[in-house]
Short mmCIF file of C-alpha atoms and ligand atoms in Angstrom, two decimals:
data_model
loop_
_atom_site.label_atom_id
_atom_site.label_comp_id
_atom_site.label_asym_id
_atom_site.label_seq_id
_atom_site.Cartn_x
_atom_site.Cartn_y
_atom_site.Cartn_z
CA UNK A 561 7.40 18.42 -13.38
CA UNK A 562 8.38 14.66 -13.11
CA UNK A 563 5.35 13.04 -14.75
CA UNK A 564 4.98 9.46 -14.18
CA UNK A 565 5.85 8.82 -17.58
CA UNK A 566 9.35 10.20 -16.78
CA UNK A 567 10.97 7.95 -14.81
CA UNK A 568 14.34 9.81 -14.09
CA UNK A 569 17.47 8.24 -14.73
CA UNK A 570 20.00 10.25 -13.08
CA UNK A 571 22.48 8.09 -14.48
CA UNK A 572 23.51 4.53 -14.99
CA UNK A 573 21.57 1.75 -13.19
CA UNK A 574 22.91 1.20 -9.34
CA UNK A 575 23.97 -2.26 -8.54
CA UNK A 576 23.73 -3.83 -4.52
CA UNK A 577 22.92 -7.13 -2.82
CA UNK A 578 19.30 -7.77 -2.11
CA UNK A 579 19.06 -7.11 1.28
CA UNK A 580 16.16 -8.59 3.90
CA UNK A 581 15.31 -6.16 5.94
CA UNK A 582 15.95 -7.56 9.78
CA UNK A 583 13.30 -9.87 10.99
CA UNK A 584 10.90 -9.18 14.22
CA UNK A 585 9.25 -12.48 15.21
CA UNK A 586 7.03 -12.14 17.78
CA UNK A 587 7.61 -13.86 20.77
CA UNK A 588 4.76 -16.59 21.33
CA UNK A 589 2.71 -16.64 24.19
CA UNK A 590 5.14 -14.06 26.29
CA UNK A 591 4.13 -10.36 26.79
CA UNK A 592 6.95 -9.11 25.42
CA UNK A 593 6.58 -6.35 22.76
CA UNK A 594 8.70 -5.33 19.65
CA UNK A 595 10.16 -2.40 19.58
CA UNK A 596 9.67 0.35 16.64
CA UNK A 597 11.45 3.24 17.27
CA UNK A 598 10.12 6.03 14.74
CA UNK A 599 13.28 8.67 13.73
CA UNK A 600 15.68 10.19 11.97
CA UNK A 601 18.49 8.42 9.89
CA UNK A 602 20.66 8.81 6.66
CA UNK A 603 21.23 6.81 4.30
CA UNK A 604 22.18 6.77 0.50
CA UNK A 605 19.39 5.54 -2.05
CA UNK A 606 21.38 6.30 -4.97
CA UNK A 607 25.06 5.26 -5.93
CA UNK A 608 28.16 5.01 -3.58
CA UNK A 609 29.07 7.95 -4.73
CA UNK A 610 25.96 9.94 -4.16
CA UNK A 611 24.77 12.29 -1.18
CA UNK A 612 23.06 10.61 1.53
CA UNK A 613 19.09 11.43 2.40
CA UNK A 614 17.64 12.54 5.26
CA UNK A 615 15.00 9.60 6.09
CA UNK A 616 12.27 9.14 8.93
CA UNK A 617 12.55 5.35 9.51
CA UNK A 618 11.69 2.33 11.63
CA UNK A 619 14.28 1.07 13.68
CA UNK A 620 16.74 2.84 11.47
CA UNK A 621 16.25 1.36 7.84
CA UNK A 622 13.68 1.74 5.41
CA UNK A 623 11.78 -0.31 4.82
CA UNK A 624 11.17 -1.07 8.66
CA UNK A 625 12.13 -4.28 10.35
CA UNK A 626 9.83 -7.32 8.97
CA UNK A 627 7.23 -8.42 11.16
CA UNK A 628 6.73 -11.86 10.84
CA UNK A 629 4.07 -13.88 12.90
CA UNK A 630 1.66 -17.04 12.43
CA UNK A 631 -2.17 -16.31 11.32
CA UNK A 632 -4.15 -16.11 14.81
CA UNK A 633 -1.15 -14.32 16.67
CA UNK A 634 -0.99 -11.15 18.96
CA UNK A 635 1.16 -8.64 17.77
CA UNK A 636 2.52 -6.44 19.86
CA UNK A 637 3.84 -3.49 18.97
CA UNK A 638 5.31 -0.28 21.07
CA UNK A 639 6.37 2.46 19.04
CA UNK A 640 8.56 5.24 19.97
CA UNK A 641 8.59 8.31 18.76
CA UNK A 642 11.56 9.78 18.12
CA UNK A 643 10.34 12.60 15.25
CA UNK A 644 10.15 16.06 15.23
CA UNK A 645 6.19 15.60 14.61
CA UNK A 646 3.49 13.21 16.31
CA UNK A 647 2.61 9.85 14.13
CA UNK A 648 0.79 6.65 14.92
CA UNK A 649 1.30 3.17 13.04
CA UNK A 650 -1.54 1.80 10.80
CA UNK A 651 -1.12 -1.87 10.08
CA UNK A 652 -2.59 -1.79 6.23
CA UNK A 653 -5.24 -4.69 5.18
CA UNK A 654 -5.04 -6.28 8.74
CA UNK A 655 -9.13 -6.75 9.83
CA UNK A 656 -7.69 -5.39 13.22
CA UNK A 657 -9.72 -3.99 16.43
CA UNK A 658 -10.74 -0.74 15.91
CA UNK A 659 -9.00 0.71 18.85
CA UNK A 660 -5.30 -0.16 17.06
CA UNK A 661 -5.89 0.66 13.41
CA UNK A 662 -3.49 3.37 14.02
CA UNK A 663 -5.60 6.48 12.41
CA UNK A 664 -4.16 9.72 14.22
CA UNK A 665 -7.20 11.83 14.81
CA UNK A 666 -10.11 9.16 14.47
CA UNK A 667 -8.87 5.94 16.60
CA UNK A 668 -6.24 7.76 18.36
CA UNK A 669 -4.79 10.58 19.10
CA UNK A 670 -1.11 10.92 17.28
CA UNK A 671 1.57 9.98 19.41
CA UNK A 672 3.86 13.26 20.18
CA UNK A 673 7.95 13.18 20.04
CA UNK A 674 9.43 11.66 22.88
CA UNK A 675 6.12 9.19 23.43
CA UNK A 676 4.90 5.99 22.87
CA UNK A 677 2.45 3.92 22.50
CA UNK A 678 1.47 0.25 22.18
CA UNK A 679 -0.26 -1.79 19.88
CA UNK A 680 -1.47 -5.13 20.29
CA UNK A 681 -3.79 -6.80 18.10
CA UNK A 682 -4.69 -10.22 16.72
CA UNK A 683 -3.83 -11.17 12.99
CA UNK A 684 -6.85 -13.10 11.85
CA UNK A 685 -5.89 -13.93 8.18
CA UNK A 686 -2.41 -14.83 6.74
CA UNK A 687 -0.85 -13.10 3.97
CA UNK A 688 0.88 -10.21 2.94
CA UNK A 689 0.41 -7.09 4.81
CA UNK A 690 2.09 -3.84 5.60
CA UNK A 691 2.56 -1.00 8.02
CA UNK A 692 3.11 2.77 7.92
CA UNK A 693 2.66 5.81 9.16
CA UNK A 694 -0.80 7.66 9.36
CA UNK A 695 -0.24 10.96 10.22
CA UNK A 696 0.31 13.05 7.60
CA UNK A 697 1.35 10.19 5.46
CA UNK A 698 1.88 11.78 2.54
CA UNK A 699 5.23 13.58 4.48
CA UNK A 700 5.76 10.85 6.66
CA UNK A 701 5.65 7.78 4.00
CA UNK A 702 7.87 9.60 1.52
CA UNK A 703 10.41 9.91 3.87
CA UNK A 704 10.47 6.24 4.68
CA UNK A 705 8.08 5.23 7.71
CA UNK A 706 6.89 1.73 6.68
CA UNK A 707 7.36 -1.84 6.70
CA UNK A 708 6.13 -5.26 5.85
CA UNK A 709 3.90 -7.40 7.78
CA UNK A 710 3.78 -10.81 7.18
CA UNK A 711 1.43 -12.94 8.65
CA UNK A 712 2.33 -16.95 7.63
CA UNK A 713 -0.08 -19.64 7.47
CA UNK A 714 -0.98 -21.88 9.72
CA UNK A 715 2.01 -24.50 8.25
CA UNK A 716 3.57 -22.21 6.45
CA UNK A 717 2.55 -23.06 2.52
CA UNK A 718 6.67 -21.53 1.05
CA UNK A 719 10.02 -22.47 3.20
CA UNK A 720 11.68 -19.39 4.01
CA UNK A 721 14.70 -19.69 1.59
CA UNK A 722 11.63 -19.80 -1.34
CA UNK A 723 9.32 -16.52 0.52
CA UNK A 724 10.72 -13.61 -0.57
CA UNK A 725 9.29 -10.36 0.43
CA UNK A 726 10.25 -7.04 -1.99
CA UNK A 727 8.88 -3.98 -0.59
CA UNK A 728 8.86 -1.20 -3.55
CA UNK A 729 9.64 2.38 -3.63
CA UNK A 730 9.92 5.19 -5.88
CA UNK A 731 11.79 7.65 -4.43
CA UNK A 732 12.45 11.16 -5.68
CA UNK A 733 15.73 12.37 -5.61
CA UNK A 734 17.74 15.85 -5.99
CA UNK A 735 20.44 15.77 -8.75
CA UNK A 736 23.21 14.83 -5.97
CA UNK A 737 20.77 11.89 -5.21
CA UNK A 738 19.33 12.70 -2.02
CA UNK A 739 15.91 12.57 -1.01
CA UNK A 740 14.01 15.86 -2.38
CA UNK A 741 12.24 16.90 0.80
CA UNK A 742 12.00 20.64 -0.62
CA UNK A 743 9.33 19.44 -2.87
CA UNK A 744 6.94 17.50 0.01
CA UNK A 745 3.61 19.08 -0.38
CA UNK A 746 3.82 20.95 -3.66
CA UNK A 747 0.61 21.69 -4.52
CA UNK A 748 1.05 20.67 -8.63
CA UNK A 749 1.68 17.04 -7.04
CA UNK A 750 -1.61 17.60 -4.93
CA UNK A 751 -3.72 18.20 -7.71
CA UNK A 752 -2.05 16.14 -10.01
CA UNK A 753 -1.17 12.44 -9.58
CA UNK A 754 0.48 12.78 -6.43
CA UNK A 755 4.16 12.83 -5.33
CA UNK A 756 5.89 10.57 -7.76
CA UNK A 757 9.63 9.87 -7.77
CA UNK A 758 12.26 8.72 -10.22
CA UNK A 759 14.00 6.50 -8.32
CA UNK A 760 12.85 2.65 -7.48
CA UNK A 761 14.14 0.62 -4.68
CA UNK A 762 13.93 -2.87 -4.01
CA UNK A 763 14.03 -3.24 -0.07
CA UNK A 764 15.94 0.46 0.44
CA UNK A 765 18.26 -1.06 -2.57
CA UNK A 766 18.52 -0.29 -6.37
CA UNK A 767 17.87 -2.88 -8.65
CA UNK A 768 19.53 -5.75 -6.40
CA UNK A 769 20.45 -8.90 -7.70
CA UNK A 770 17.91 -11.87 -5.85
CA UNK A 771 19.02 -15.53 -5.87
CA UNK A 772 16.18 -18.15 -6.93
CA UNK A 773 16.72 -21.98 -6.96
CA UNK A 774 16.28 -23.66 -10.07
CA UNK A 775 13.08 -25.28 -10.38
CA UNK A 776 11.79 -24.59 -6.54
CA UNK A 777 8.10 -22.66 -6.40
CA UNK A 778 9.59 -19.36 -5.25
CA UNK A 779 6.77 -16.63 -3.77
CA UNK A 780 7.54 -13.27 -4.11
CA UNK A 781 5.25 -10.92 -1.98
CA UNK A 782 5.46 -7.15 -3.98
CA UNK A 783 4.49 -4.11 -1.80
CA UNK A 784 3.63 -1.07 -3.35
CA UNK A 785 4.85 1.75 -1.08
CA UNK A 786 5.17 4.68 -3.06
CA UNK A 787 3.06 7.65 -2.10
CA UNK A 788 1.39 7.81 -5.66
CA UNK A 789 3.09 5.57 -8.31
CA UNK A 790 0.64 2.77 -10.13
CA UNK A 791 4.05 0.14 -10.89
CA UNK A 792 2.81 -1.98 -13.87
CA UNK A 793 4.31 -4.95 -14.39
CA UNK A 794 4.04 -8.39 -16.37
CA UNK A 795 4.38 -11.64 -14.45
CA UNK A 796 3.73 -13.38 -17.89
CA UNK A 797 7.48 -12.17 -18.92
CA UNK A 798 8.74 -14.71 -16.62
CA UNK A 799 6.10 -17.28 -16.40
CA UNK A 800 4.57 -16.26 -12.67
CA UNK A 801 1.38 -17.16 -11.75
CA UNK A 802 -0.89 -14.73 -9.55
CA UNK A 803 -1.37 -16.31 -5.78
CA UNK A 804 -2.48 -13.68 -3.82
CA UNK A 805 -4.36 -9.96 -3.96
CA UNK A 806 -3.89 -7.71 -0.89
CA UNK A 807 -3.07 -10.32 1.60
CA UNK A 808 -5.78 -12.21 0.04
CA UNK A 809 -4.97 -16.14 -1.65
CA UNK A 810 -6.73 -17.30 -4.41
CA UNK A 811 -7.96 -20.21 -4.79
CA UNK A 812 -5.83 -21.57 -7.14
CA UNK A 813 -2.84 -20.03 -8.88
CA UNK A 814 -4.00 -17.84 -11.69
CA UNK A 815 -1.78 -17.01 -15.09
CA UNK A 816 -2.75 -13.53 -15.70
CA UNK A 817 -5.25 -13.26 -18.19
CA UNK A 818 -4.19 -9.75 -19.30
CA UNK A 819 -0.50 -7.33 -19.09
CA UNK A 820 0.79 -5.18 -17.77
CA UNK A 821 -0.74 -6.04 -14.19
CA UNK A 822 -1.51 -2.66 -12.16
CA UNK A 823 0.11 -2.76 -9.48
CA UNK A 824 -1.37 0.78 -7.31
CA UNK A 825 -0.10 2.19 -3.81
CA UNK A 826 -0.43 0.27 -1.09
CA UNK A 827 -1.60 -3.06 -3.03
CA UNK A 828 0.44 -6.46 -2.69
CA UNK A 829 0.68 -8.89 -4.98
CA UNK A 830 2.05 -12.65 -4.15
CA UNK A 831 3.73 -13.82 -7.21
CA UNK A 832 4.13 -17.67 -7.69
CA UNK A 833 7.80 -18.19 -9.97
CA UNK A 834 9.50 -21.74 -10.54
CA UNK A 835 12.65 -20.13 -12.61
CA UNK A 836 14.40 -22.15 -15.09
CA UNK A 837 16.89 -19.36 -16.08
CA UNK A 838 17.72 -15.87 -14.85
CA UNK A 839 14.79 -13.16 -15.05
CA UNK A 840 14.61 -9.02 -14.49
CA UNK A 841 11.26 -7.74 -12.58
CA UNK A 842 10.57 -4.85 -14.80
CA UNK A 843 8.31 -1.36 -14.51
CA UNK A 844 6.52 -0.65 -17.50
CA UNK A 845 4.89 2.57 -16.66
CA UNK A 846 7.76 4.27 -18.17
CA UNK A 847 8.55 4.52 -21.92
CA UNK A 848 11.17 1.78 -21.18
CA UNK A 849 10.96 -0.88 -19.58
CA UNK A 850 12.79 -0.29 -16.42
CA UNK A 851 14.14 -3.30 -14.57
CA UNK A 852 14.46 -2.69 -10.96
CA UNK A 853 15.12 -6.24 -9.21
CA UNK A 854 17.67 -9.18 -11.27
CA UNK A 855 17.08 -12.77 -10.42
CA UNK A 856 20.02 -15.34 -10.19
CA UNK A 857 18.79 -18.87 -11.08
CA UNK A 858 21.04 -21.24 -8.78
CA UNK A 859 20.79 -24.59 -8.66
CA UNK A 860 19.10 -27.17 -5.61
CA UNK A 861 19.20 -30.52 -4.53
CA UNK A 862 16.29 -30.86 -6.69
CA UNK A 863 13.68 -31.51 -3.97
CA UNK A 864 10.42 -29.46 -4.19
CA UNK A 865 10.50 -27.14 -0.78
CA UNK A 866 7.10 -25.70 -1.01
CA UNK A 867 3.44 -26.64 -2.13
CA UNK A 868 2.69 -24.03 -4.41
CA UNK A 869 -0.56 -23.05 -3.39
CA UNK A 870 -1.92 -21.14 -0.98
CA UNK A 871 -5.02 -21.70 1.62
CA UNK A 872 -8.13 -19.14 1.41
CA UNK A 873 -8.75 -17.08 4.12
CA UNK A 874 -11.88 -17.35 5.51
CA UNK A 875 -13.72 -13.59 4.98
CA UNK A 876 -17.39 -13.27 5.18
CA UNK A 877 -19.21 -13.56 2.20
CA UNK A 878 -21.55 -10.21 0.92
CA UNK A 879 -25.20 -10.93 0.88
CA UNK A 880 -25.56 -9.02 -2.57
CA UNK A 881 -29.67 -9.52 -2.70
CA UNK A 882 -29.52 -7.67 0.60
CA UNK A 883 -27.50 -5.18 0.61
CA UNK A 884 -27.17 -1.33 1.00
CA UNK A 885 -25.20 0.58 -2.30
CA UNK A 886 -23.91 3.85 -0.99
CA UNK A 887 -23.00 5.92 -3.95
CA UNK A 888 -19.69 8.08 -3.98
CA UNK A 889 -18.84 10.77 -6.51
CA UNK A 890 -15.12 11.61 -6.78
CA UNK A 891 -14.75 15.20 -7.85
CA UNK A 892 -11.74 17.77 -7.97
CA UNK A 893 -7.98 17.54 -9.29
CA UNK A 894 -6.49 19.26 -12.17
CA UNK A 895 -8.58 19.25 -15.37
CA UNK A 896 -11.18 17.84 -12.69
CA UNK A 897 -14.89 19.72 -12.77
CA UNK A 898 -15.46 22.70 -10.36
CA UNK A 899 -18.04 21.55 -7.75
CA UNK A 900 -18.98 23.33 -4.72
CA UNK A 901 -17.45 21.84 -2.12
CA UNK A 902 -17.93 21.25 1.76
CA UNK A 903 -15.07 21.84 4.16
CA UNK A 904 -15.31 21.99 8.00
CA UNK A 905 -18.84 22.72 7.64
CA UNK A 906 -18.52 25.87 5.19
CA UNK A 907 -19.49 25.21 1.88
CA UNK A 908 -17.61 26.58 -0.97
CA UNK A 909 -17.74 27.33 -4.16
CA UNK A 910 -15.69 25.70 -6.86
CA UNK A 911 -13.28 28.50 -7.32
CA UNK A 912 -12.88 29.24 -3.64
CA UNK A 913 -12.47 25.89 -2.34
CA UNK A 914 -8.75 25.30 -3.53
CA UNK A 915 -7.78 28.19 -1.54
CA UNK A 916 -8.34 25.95 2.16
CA UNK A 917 -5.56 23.65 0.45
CA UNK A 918 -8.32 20.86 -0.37
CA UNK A 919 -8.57 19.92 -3.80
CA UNK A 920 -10.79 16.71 -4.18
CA UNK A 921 -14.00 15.00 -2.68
CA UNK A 922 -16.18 12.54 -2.18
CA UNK A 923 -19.67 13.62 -2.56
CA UNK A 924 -19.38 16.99 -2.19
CA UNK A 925 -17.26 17.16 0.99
CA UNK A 926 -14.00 17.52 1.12
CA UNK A 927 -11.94 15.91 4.03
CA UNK A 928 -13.60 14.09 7.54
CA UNK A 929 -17.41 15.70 7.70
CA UNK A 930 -18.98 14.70 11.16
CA UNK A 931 -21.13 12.42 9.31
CA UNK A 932 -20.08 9.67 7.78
CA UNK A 933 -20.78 8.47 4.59
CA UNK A 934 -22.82 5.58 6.26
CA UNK A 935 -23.72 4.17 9.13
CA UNK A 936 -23.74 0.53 9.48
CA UNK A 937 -25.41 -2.13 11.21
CA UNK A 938 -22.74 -4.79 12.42
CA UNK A 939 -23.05 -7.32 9.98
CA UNK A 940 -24.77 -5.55 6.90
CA UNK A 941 -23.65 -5.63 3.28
CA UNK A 942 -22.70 -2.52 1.80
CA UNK A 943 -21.65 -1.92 -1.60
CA UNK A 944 -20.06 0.95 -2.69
CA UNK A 945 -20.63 2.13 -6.05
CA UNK A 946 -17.61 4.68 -6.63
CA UNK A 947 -17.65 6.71 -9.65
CA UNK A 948 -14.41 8.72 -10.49
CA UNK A 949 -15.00 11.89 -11.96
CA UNK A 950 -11.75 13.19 -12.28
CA UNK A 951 -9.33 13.47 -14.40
CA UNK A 952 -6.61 10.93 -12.43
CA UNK A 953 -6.51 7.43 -11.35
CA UNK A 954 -7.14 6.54 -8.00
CA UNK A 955 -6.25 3.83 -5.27
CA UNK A 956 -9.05 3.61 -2.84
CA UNK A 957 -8.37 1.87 0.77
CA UNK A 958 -11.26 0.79 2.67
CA UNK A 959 -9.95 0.19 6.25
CA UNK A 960 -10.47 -2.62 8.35
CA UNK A 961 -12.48 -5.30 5.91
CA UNK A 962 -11.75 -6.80 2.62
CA UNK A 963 -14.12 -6.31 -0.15
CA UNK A 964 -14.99 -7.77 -3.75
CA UNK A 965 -14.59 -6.12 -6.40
CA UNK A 966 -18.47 -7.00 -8.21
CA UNK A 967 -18.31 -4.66 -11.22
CA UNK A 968 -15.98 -2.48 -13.27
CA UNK A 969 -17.89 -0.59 -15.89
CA UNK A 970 -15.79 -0.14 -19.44
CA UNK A 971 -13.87 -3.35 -18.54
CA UNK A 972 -12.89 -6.30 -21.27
CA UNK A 973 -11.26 -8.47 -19.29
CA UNK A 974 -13.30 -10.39 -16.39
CA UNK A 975 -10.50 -10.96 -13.58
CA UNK A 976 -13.01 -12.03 -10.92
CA UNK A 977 -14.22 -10.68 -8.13
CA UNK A 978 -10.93 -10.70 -5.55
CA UNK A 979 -10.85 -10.14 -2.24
CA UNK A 980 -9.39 -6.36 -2.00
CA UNK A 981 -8.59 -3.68 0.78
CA UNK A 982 -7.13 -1.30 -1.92
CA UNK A 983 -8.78 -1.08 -5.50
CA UNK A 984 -7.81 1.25 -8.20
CA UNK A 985 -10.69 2.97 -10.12
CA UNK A 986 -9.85 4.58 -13.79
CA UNK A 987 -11.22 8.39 -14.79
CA UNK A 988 -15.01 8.36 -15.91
CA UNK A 989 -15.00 4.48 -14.44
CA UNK A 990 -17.59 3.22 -11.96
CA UNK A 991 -16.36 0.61 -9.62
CA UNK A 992 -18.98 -1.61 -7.63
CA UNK A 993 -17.06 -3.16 -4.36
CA UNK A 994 -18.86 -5.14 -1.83
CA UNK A 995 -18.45 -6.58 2.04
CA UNK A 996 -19.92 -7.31 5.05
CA UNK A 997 -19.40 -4.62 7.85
CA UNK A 998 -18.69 -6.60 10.49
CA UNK A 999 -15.82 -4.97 12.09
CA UNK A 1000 -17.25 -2.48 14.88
CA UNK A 1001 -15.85 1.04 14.87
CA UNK A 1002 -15.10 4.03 13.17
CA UNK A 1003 -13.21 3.38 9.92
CA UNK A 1004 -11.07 5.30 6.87
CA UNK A 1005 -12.33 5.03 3.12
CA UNK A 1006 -9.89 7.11 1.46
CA UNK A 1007 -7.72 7.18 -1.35
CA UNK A 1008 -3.79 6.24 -0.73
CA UNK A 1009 -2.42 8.21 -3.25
CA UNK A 1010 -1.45 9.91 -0.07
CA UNK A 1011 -1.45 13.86 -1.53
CA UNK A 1012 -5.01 13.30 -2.39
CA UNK A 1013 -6.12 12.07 0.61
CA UNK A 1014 -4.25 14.56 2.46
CA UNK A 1015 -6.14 17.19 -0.47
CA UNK A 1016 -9.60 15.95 0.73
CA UNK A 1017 -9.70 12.41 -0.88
CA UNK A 1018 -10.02 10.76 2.75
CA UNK A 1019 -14.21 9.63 4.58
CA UNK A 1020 -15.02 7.60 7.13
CA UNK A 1021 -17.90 5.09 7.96
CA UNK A 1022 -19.47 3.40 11.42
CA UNK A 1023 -20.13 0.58 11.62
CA UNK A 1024 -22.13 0.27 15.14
CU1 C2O B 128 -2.42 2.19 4.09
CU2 C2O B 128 -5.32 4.70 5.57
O1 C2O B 128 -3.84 3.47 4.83
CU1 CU B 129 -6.29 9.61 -5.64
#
């Protein structure tokens, strides 16, 4: 088994040109709509000399096209599916209409090969953002379906030469370097920490060489894509400040009070950097560090391009003397307790319940009950106090609102209370989140370590 503390190194480092992936700006005020074409391709993640992988991509590369558009904007996306299997498009962290969230099964049904369908939402905060796929994510994410969403400010706070966006992967890869797609869905990553790889790209690339002017406030937007792997990382090495959680700015630029900085699936993390020499971006979840992006200091005309601060998004406040705490108990896993479990209505017993394929819950109930964990009035605060009893980390995605993050129990370090859509909760810790339901509609709480979710890590609330 790859553990994640075995980062693979099939050999020496790969070299390549940081490549953008192409750029989809939506055309203002017409009705015209992008085009995402969901299918096959190949392509080589690992050397020149390696065997190419099979991929399911966007438009052909992986990471998918770059959707770029101004806070306030429709988007409008039609996808075409050109799989073997139905999918739908979730646009991650977006406080989107219910209707397009993109959840096959609960806000739509998925859309089947040769179909499409077409998205079109409004983008009410700027930041960073991303999309995938959301049907059987854990297959179709591995394999490549996803992209970055960008949504710029109003006046856009970073020129483009000094907004970089570096959409993360680990991959995992057979000994001739192509994509391992015999090992999608073993059920030792289901139980364990999920899929992990042992291969990181930068933007489809390995370890590609960036170019950064000399003194100029540079952002650099991370995405975590990886189906399972927590990327820790130290801003501190090169003297980057902290703009942005999850799409979400801070108010000021913040010098990380602690390191390594967690970094879990499907978080984003703006990075503020004025270089004055060359610097590596480095994971440390390995015994070694592991540098997988080099930046080239050039130099500039020596004006300052960019402000260096971000605006905050306006998000509704929690009314914490009035709100409802829902409680949810995260059983199951490996070395996890054996509960008795409910699963499509049958309840199980501990030792049986692994046998349906589901390994974990929330409360009890394994997978989408009827119910859901709570019913909201439109415009109530709910905090939920999640308690992981388990024996893994895990990186849970409310959909459709941003929350706080109120409490952690065990932790030293206060970082705040950031604005969140994705927050990673420790074994034996309790984690307090709060927000306002305010977006109408039927919505996904689930964890995004995408083999647990698909093992019965995955709820869903109403908010009426
Ligand atoms: Cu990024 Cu339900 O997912
Ligand atoms: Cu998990």
């Amino acid at each position: 088994m790859l553990t994640r503390r075995r980062m693979l190194q099939l050999a020496g480092m790969g070299t390549a040109a940081f490549s953008v992936p192409p750029i989809l700006t939506a055309a203002r005020a017409s009705d015209r709509f992008l085009e995402l074409t969901a299918g096959p391709s190949r392509k080589k993640l690992y050397r020149n000399d390696a065997a190419e992988s099979e991929l399911w991509t966007y438009n052909g590369s992986s990471p998918g096209p770059e959707i770029r558009v101004r806070v306030g904007e429709t988007v409008k996306v039609r996808l075409f599916n050109n799989l073997e299997e139905p999918t739908s498009i979730h646009w991650h962290g977006i406080r989107i209409d219910n209707a397009m969230d993109g959840v096959s099964g609960l806000t739509q049904p998925a859309v089947p090969p040769g179909e499409s369908f077409d998205y079109e939402f409004v983008v009410p905060d700027a930041g960073t953002y991303w999309y995938h796929a959301h049907n059987k994510s854990w297959n179709q994410v591995a394999r490549g379906l996803y992209g970055p969403l960008i949504v710029e400010e109003a006046k856009p706070a970073f020129s483009r030469d000094n907004d970089l966006t570096l959409v993360i992967d680990d991959w995992r890869l057979n000994r001739d370097g192509s994509l391992d797609v015999a090992s999608l869905g073993h059920l030792m990553d289901w139980s364990h920490g999920g899929r992990f790889g042992n291969w990181l790209t930068v933007n489809g690339e390995s370890n590609p060489e960036i170019q950064v002017v000399r003194g100029q406030a540079t952002r650099l937007r991370l995405i975590n894509a990886a189906n399972a792997r927590i990327f820790e990382i130290n801003p501190g090495r090169f003297g980057a400040k902290i703009l942005a959680y999850d799409g979400q700015a801070l108010s000021k630029p913040q010098i990380p009070a602690y390191a390594p900085l967690l970094l879990g699936p499907a978080q984003r993390m703006d990075l503020l950097v004025t270089p004055d020499d060359d610097f590596l971006l480095e994971e440390l979840s390995g015994d070694d560090p592991y540098p997988f992006a080099r930046f080239r200091t050039v130099e500039g005309d020596g004006t300052q391009h960019s402000a260096g601060s971000l605006p905050v998004n306006a998000i509704p406040e929690p009314d914490l003397d009035n709100a409802r705490v829902v409680r949810v108990d995260m059983t199951g896993g490996a070395m996890g307790r054996m509960v008795q479990t409910v699963y499509q209505g049958k309840i199980l017993s501990g030792e049986d319940y692994p046998r349906t394929g589901q390994l974990w819950a929330f409360n009890g109930v394994a997978n989408l009950a009827e119910e859901p964990l709570l019913a909201a009035q439109r415009g109530e605060t709910i905090i939920l106090e999640v308690f992981n009893d388990t024996a893994f980390m895990h990186a849970m995605h409310v959909h459709g609102h941003h929350f706080r993050v109120i409490e952690r129990s065990g932790a030293t370090i206060d970082d705040g209370d950031p604005w969140r859509d994705t927050f990673l909760v420790g074994p034996e810790q309790t984690v307090r989140i709060a927000f306002v339901a305010d977006n109408p509609g039927k919505w996904l709480f689930h964890c995004h370590m995408l083999e647990h979710a698909a093992a019965g890590m995955n709820t869903w609330f109403d908010v009426a």
